[in-house]
């Protein structure tokens, strides 16, 4: 996941906001990190709390995604109004990370069945070649299909273990 964020930052230097803490941004009201950014990446988002907190977050997110302009609130600085050109990449391991209603047209996320065809040892206790297959659509726009596959690259807990020992 982080390679995608890093790639965006390399493609558009100084125009990508990395590691945006969206819940904290909504809570504090300070959003200078997204000023003049064409992309904002949110890592490990998972809106917890009760239904009222999730609904409040959902409402704030919808406003952020669809506003023609946004007010940039800089800590210890003046507020400025900018045209909203920011596109968002929200990443999470949680299936219920962001509260979205089924009829919401602003953002449509579909989790397709996990990709398992690349897995060399499908019955292994820990899979080394499976991935998430997700389709994202904004409004009536074209679909973007995202595939994230974990290939054994020597990462923990795979380090020093053969595929056979992970069964």
PDB file of C-alpha atoms in Angstrom:
ATOM      1  CA  UNK A   1       0.000   0.000   0.000  1.00  0.00           C
ATOM      2  CA  UNK A   2       2.632   2.506   0.960  1.00  0.00           C
ATOM      3  CA  UNK A   3       4.409   2.076  -2.365  1.00  0.00           C
ATOM      4  CA  UNK A   4       1.308   3.473  -4.091  1.00  0.00           C
ATOM      5  CA  UNK A   5       1.376   6.578  -1.896  1.00  0.00           C
ATOM      6  CA  UNK A   6       5.131   6.932  -2.442  1.00  0.00           C
ATOM      7  CA  UNK A   7       4.650   6.568  -6.202  1.00  0.00           C
ATOM      8  CA  UNK A   8       2.050   9.344  -6.221  1.00  0.00           C
ATOM      9  CA  UNK A   9       4.437  11.565  -4.257  1.00  0.00           C
ATOM     10  CA  UNK A  10       7.206  10.886  -6.811  1.00  0.00           C
ATOM     11  CA  UNK A  11       4.895  11.592  -9.752  1.00  0.00           C
ATOM     12  CA  UNK A  12       3.653  14.883  -8.280  1.00  0.00           C
ATOM     13  CA  UNK A  13       6.388  16.277  -5.981  1.00  0.00           C
ATOM     14  CA  UNK A  14       5.135  18.752  -3.373  1.00  0.00           C
ATOM     15  CA  UNK A  15       1.546  18.121  -4.492  1.00  0.00           C
ATOM     16  CA  UNK A  16       0.708  14.974  -2.505  1.00  0.00           C
ATOM     17  CA  UNK A  17      -0.214  15.025   1.174  1.00  0.00           C
ATOM     18  CA  UNK A  18       1.034  11.782   2.719  1.00  0.00           C
ATOM     19  CA  UNK A  19      -0.165  10.192   5.975  1.00  0.00           C
ATOM     20  CA  UNK A  20      -3.145  12.508   6.421  1.00  0.00           C
ATOM     21  CA  UNK A  21      -4.891  11.826   9.736  1.00  0.00           C
ATOM     22  CA  UNK A  22      -8.432  12.459   8.545  1.00  0.00           C
ATOM     23  CA  UNK A  23     -10.250  11.846  11.867  1.00  0.00           C
ATOM     24  CA  UNK A  24      -7.830  14.198  13.646  1.00  0.00           C
ATOM     25  CA  UNK A  25      -8.192  16.787  10.875  1.00  0.00           C
ATOM     26  CA  UNK A  26     -11.972  16.751  11.292  1.00  0.00           C
ATOM     27  CA  UNK A  27     -11.696  16.935  15.075  1.00  0.00           C
ATOM     28  CA  UNK A  28      -9.115  19.742  15.254  1.00  0.00           C
ATOM     29  CA  UNK A  29     -10.350  21.734  12.264  1.00  0.00           C
ATOM     30  CA  UNK A  30      -6.788  22.342  11.064  1.00  0.00           C
ATOM     31  CA  UNK A  31      -6.273  21.182   7.484  1.00  0.00           C
ATOM     32  CA  UNK A  32      -3.150  22.981   6.217  1.00  0.00           C
ATOM     33  CA  UNK A  33      -1.677  19.616   5.184  1.00  0.00           C
ATOM     34  CA  UNK A  34      -4.080  19.439   2.210  1.00  0.00           C
ATOM     35  CA  UNK A  35      -3.541  23.022   1.048  1.00  0.00           C
ATOM     36  CA  UNK A  36      -2.631  23.137  -2.663  1.00  0.00           C
ATOM     37  CA  UNK A  37      -2.502  19.338  -2.882  1.00  0.00           C
ATOM     38  CA  UNK A  38      -3.905  17.383  -5.798  1.00  0.00           C
ATOM     39  CA  UNK A  39      -3.744  14.089  -3.883  1.00  0.00           C
ATOM     40  CA  UNK A  40      -4.119  13.174  -0.228  1.00  0.00           C
ATOM     41  CA  UNK A  41      -3.301   9.721   1.123  1.00  0.00           C
ATOM     42  CA  UNK A  42      -4.810   8.422   4.342  1.00  0.00           C
ATOM     43  CA  UNK A  43      -3.157   5.350   5.904  1.00  0.00           C
ATOM     44  CA  UNK A  44      -4.935   2.863   8.129  1.00  0.00           C
ATOM     45  CA  UNK A  45      -8.243   4.652   8.390  1.00  0.00           C
ATOM     46  CA  UNK A  46     -10.789   3.042  10.681  1.00  0.00           C
ATOM     47  CA  UNK A  47     -13.523   5.235  12.062  1.00  0.00           C
ATOM     48  CA  UNK A  48     -14.407   3.785  15.427  1.00  0.00           C
ATOM     49  CA  UNK A  49     -16.909   4.927  17.994  1.00  0.00           C
ATOM     50  CA  UNK A  50     -20.657   4.697  18.081  1.00  0.00           C
ATOM     51  CA  UNK A  51     -23.124   5.289  15.306  1.00  0.00           C
ATOM     52  CA  UNK A  52     -23.348   9.053  15.928  1.00  0.00           C
ATOM     53  CA  UNK A  53     -19.548   9.452  15.640  1.00  0.00           C
ATOM     54  CA  UNK A  54     -19.512   7.380  12.433  1.00  0.00           C
ATOM     55  CA  UNK A  55     -22.398   9.391  10.968  1.00  0.00           C
ATOM     56  CA  UNK A  56     -20.683  12.674  11.857  1.00  0.00           C
ATOM     57  CA  UNK A  57     -17.471  11.483  10.187  1.00  0.00           C
ATOM     58  CA  UNK A  58     -19.374  10.310   7.106  1.00  0.00           C
ATOM     59  CA  UNK A  59     -21.077  13.692   6.745  1.00  0.00           C
ATOM     60  CA  UNK A  60     -17.758  15.554   7.079  1.00  0.00           C
ATOM     61  CA  UNK A  61     -16.125  13.227   4.528  1.00  0.00           C
ATOM     62  CA  UNK A  62     -18.929  13.766   1.996  1.00  0.00           C
ATOM     63  CA  UNK A  63     -18.579  17.542   2.365  1.00  0.00           C
ATOM     64  CA  UNK A  64     -14.804  17.303   1.934  1.00  0.00           C
ATOM     65  CA  UNK A  65     -15.106  15.185  -1.226  1.00  0.00           C
ATOM     66  CA  UNK A  66     -17.775  17.237  -2.974  1.00  0.00           C
ATOM     67  CA  UNK A  67     -17.164  20.876  -1.993  1.00  0.00           C
ATOM     68  CA  UNK A  68     -16.207  23.179  -4.876  1.00  0.00           C
ATOM     69  CA  UNK A  69     -14.010  25.143  -2.491  1.00  0.00           C
ATOM     70  CA  UNK A  70     -12.592  24.465   0.920  1.00  0.00           C
ATOM     71  CA  UNK A  71     -11.437  26.736   3.668  1.00  0.00           C
ATOM     72  CA  UNK A  72      -7.871  25.992   4.657  1.00  0.00           C
ATOM     73  CA  UNK A  73      -7.469  26.545   8.372  1.00  0.00           C
ATOM     74  CA  UNK A  74      -3.789  27.003   9.200  1.00  0.00           C
ATOM     75  CA  UNK A  75      -2.792  26.722  12.848  1.00  0.00           C
ATOM     76  CA  UNK A  76      -1.562  30.152  14.018  1.00  0.00           C
ATOM     77  CA  UNK A  77      -2.381  31.591  10.589  1.00  0.00           C
ATOM     78  CA  UNK A  78      -5.153  33.114   8.562  1.00  0.00           C
ATOM     79  CA  UNK A  79      -7.805  31.082   6.829  1.00  0.00           C
ATOM     80  CA  UNK A  80      -7.663  30.939   3.036  1.00  0.00           C
ATOM     81  CA  UNK A  81     -10.186  29.687   0.510  1.00  0.00           C
ATOM     82  CA  UNK A  82      -8.979  27.373  -2.251  1.00  0.00           C
ATOM     83  CA  UNK A  83     -10.605  25.528  -5.124  1.00  0.00           C
ATOM     84  CA  UNK A  84     -11.015  21.907  -4.089  1.00  0.00           C
ATOM     85  CA  UNK A  85      -8.819  19.911  -6.488  1.00  0.00           C
ATOM     86  CA  UNK A  86      -7.808  17.246  -3.966  1.00  0.00           C
ATOM     87  CA  UNK A  87      -8.404  13.584  -4.779  1.00  0.00           C
ATOM     88  CA  UNK A  88      -8.306  11.102  -1.936  1.00  0.00           C
ATOM     89  CA  UNK A  89      -6.767   7.670  -1.451  1.00  0.00           C
ATOM     90  CA  UNK A  90      -8.098   6.063   1.743  1.00  0.00           C
ATOM     91  CA  UNK A  91      -6.300   2.878   2.796  1.00  0.00           C
ATOM     92  CA  UNK A  92      -7.329   0.437   5.500  1.00  0.00           C
ATOM     93  CA  UNK A  93      -7.201  -3.184   6.555  1.00  0.00           C
ATOM     94  CA  UNK A  94     -10.721  -2.914   7.949  1.00  0.00           C
ATOM     95  CA  UNK A  95     -13.694  -3.722   5.729  1.00  0.00           C
ATOM     96  CA  UNK A  96     -15.854  -1.223   7.622  1.00  0.00           C
ATOM     97  CA  UNK A  97     -13.203   1.504   7.774  1.00  0.00           C
ATOM     98  CA  UNK A  98     -15.348   4.354   6.471  1.00  0.00           C
ATOM     99  CA  UNK A  99     -19.103   4.493   7.027  1.00  0.00           C
ATOM    100  CA  UNK A 100     -20.659   4.636   3.559  1.00  0.00           C
ATOM    101  CA  UNK A 101     -24.278   4.009   2.733  1.00  0.00           C
ATOM    102  CA  UNK A 102     -25.104   1.658  -0.131  1.00  0.00           C
ATOM    103  CA  UNK A 103     -26.850   4.447  -2.061  1.00  0.00           C
ATOM    104  CA  UNK A 104     -24.020   6.974  -1.765  1.00  0.00           C
ATOM    105  CA  UNK A 105     -23.061   8.136  -5.268  1.00  0.00           C
ATOM    106  CA  UNK A 106     -19.966  10.099  -4.276  1.00  0.00           C
ATOM    107  CA  UNK A 107     -17.845   7.037  -3.628  1.00  0.00           C
ATOM    108  CA  UNK A 108     -18.477   3.438  -4.504  1.00  0.00           C
ATOM    109  CA  UNK A 109     -16.188   0.708  -3.181  1.00  0.00           C
ATOM    110  CA  UNK A 110     -16.596  -2.956  -4.051  1.00  0.00           C
ATOM    111  CA  UNK A 111     -14.475  -5.681  -2.518  1.00  0.00           C
ATOM    112  CA  UNK A 112     -14.184  -8.473  -5.033  1.00  0.00           C
ATOM    113  CA  UNK A 113     -13.247 -11.994  -3.925  1.00  0.00           C
ATOM    114  CA  UNK A 114      -9.621 -12.218  -2.806  1.00  0.00           C
ATOM    115  CA  UNK A 115      -7.157 -13.230  -5.488  1.00  0.00           C
ATOM    116  CA  UNK A 116      -5.878 -16.707  -4.670  1.00  0.00           C
ATOM    117  CA  UNK A 117      -4.829 -17.997  -8.107  1.00  0.00           C
ATOM    118  CA  UNK A 118      -1.208 -16.873  -7.556  1.00  0.00           C
ATOM    119  CA  UNK A 119      -0.889 -18.765  -4.277  1.00  0.00           C
ATOM    120  CA  UNK A 120       1.645 -21.586  -4.652  1.00  0.00           C
ATOM    121  CA  UNK A 121       0.558 -23.363  -1.459  1.00  0.00           C
ATOM    122  CA  UNK A 122      -3.152 -22.537  -1.014  1.00  0.00           C
ATOM    123  CA  UNK A 123      -3.558 -24.590   2.179  1.00  0.00           C
ATOM    124  CA  UNK A 124      -0.631 -22.957   3.958  1.00  0.00           C
ATOM    125  CA  UNK A 125      -1.280 -21.452   7.370  1.00  0.00           C
ATOM    126  CA  UNK A 126       0.079 -18.115   6.128  1.00  0.00           C
ATOM    127  CA  UNK A 127      -0.455 -17.167   2.524  1.00  0.00           C
ATOM    128  CA  UNK A 128       2.389 -15.576   0.627  1.00  0.00           C
ATOM    129  CA  UNK A 129       0.664 -14.850  -2.672  1.00  0.00           C
ATOM    130  CA  UNK A 130      -2.872 -13.727  -2.054  1.00  0.00           C
ATOM    131  CA  UNK A 131      -4.310 -10.309  -2.512  1.00  0.00           C
ATOM    132  CA  UNK A 132      -7.236  -7.954  -2.214  1.00  0.00           C
ATOM    133  CA  UNK A 133      -9.122  -7.035  -5.386  1.00  0.00           C
ATOM    134  CA  UNK A 134     -11.110  -3.811  -5.005  1.00  0.00           C
ATOM    135  CA  UNK A 135     -13.101  -1.746  -7.500  1.00  0.00           C
ATOM    136  CA  UNK A 136     -13.600   1.974  -6.793  1.00  0.00           C
ATOM    137  CA  UNK A 137     -15.944   4.288  -8.685  1.00  0.00           C
ATOM    138  CA  UNK A 138     -16.691   7.956  -8.075  1.00  0.00           C
ATOM    139  CA  UNK A 139     -20.185   8.954  -9.156  1.00  0.00           C
ATOM    140  CA  UNK A 140     -20.851   7.858 -12.721  1.00  0.00           C
ATOM    141  CA  UNK A 141     -17.154   7.959 -13.645  1.00  0.00           C
ATOM    142  CA  UNK A 142     -15.103   5.019 -14.875  1.00  0.00           C
ATOM    143  CA  UNK A 143     -14.185   2.248 -12.465  1.00  0.00           C
ATOM    144  CA  UNK A 144     -10.657   1.886 -11.100  1.00  0.00           C
ATOM    145  CA  UNK A 145      -9.676  -1.632 -10.111  1.00  0.00           C
ATOM    146  CA  UNK A 146      -6.995  -1.962  -7.439  1.00  0.00           C
ATOM    147  CA  UNK A 147      -5.090  -5.185  -6.853  1.00  0.00           C
ATOM    148  CA  UNK A 148      -2.815  -5.607  -3.886  1.00  0.00           C
ATOM    149  CA  UNK A 149      -0.841  -8.852  -3.825  1.00  0.00           C
ATOM    150  CA  UNK A 150       1.664  -9.891  -1.176  1.00  0.00           C
ATOM    151  CA  UNK A 151       4.563 -11.647  -2.850  1.00  0.00           C
ATOM    152  CA  UNK A 152       7.146 -13.170  -0.529  1.00  0.00           C
ATOM    153  CA  UNK A 153       9.878 -10.579  -0.410  1.00  0.00           C
ATOM    154  CA  UNK A 154      11.608 -11.639   2.794  1.00  0.00           C
ATOM    155  CA  UNK A 155       9.314  -9.704   5.102  1.00  0.00           C
ATOM    156  CA  UNK A 156       8.523 -10.737   8.662  1.00  0.00           C
ATOM    157  CA  UNK A 157       7.102 -13.239   9.637  1.00  0.00           C
ATOM    158  CA  UNK A 158       8.277 -14.975   6.441  1.00  0.00           C
ATOM    159  CA  UNK A 159      11.927 -14.098   7.054  1.00  0.00           C
ATOM    160  CA  UNK A 160      14.039 -17.205   7.297  1.00  0.00           C
ATOM    161  CA  UNK A 161      11.144 -19.624   6.739  1.00  0.00           C
ATOM    162  CA  UNK A 162      10.416 -21.748   3.743  1.00  0.00           C
ATOM    163  CA  UNK A 163       6.901 -22.002   2.366  1.00  0.00           C
ATOM    164  CA  UNK A 164       6.738 -25.552   3.750  1.00  0.00           C
ATOM    165  CA  UNK A 165       7.457 -24.391   7.340  1.00  0.00           C
ATOM    166  CA  UNK A 166       4.547 -21.922   7.234  1.00  0.00           C
ATOM    167  CA  UNK A 167       1.931 -24.683   6.905  1.00  0.00           C
TER     168      UNK A 167
END
